[in-house]
Coordinates of C-alpha atoms in Angstrom, one line a residue:
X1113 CA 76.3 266.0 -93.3
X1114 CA 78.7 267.1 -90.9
X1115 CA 76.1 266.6 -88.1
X1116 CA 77.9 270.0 -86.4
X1117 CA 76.7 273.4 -88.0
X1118 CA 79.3 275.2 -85.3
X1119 CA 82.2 273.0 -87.4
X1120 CA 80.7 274.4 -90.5
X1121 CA 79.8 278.4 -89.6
X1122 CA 82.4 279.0 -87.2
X1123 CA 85.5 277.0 -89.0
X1124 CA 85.3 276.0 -92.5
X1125 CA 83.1 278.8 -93.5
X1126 CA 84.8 281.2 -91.5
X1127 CA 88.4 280.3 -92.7
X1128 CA 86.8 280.2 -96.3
X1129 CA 85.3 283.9 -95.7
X1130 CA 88.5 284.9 -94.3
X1131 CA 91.2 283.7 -97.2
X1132 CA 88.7 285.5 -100.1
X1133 CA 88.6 289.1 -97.9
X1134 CA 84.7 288.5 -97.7
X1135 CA 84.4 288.8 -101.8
X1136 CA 82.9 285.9 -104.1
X1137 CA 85.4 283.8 -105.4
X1138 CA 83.9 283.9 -108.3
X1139 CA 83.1 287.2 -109.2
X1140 CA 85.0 289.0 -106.6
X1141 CA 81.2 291.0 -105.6
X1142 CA 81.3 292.0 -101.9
X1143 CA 77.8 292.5 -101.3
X1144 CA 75.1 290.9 -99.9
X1145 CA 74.6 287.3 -98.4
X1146 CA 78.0 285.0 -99.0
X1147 CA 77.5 281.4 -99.1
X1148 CA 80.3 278.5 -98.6
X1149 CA 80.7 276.5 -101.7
X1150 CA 82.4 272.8 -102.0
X1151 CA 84.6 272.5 -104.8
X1152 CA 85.1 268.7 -106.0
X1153 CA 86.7 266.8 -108.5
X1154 CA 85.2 263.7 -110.1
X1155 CA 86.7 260.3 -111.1
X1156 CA 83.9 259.3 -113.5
X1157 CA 85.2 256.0 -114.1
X1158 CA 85.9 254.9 -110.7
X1159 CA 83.0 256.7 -109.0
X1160 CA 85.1 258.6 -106.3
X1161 CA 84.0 262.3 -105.6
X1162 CA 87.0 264.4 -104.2
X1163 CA 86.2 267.4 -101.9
X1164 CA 88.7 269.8 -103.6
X1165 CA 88.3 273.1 -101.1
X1166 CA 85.8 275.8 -100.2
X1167 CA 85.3 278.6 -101.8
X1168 CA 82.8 281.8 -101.0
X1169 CA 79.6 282.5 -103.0
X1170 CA 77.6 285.9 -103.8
X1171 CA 73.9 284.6 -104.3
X1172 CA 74.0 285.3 -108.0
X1173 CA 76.8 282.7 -108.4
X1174 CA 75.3 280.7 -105.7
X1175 CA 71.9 280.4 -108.1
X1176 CA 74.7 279.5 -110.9
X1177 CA 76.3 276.7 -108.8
X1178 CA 73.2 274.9 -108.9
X1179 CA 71.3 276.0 -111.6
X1180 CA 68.5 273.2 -111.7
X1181 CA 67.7 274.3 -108.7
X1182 CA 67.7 277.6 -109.4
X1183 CA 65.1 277.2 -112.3
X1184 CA 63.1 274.9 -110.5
X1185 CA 62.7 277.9 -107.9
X1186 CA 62.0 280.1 -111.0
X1187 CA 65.6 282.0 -110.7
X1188 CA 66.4 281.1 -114.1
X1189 CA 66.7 284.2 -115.6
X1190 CA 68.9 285.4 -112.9
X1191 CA 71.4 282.4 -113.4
X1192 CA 71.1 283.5 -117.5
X1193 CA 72.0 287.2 -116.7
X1194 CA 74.7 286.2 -114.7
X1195 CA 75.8 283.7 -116.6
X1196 CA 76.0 286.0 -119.4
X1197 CA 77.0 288.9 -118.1
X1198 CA 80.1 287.2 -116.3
X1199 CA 81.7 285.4 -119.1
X1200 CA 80.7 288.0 -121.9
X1201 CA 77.9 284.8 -123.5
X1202 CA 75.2 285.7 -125.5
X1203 CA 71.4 283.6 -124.4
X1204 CA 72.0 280.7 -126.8
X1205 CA 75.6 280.2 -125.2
X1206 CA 74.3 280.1 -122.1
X1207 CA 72.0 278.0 -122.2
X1208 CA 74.1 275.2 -124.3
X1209 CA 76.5 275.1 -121.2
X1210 CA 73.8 274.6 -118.9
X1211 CA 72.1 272.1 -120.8
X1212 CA 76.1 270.3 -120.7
X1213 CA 76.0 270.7 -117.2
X1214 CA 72.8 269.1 -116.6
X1215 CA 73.7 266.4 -118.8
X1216 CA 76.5 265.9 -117.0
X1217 CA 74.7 265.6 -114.1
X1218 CA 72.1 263.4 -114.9
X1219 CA 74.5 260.7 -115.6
X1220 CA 76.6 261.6 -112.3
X1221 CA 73.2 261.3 -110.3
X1222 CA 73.0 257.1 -111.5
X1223 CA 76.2 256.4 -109.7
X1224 CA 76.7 255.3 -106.0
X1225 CA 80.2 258.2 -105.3
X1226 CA 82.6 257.1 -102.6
X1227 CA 84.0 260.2 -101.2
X1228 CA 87.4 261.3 -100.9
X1229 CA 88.3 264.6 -99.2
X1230 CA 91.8 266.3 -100.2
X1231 CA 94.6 265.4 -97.5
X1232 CA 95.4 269.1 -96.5
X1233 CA 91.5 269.5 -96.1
X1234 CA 91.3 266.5 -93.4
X1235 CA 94.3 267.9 -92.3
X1236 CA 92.8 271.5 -91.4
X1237 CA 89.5 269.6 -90.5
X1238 CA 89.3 266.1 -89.6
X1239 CA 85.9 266.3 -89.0
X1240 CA 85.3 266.1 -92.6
X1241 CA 86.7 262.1 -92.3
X1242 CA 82.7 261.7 -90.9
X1243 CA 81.4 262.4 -94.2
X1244 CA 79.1 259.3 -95.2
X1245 CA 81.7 257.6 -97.6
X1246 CA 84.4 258.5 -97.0
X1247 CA 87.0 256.3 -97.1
X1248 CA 90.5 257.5 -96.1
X1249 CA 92.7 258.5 -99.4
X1250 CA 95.5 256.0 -99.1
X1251 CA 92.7 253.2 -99.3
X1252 CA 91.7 254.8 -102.8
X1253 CA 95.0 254.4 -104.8

């Protein structure tokens, strides 16, 4: 969306790999492939999407991050295990938060989102203001 990969790989990524010492933010594993995960925040009621920050991914909790995905691809049971195995969840658990989630999502996915991207983040990268709806915070409030 940025329409520069070097603006992603070489800055935002790079800085993101950078503040977690190359570990998962989420799990703190240091192996394997690491991918750069938005964080946002959602304003249900006005339909506004904030990009929060960036934070680094092991695939395991990659799969998790978008686990419909991830079981369309048929990684589901790895996104169980890890799941499970992180937050100490038996199966049934599990799988009532994910089914939350996807709820939660389905109902996100009806509404047109105007985007709003925290001011320290436009700040560090203004190229993030080219994000397709954006609209400048002070506009928002």
């Amino acid at each position: 969306m940025l329409g520069s990969k070097a603006v992603w790989k070489k800055h935002i990524r790079g800085d993101t790999l950078a503040n977690s010492n190359n570990c998962c933010s989420v799990c703190k594993s240091s192996g394997g492939r690491m991918t750069c995960h938005e964080r946002w925040g959602y304003d249900d009621k006005r339909s506004i999407a904030t990009l929060v920050s960036f934070e680094i991914h092991c695939s395991n909790c990659d799969l998790v991050a978008h686990a419909g995905r991830a079981f369309k691809l048929g990684y589901g049971e790895i996104v169980i295990s890890h799941l499970c195995a992180m937050n100490r969840w038996d199966i049934e658990h599990a799988l009532a938060i994910l089914k939350e989630a996807m709820d939660v999502w389905i109902e996100r996915s009806k509404k047109d989102w105007r985007v709003k991207v925290a001011s320290n983040l436009v700040e560090m990268y203004p190229e993030l203001a080219a994000l397709p709806g954006f609209v400048p915070p002070a506009i928002l409030y």
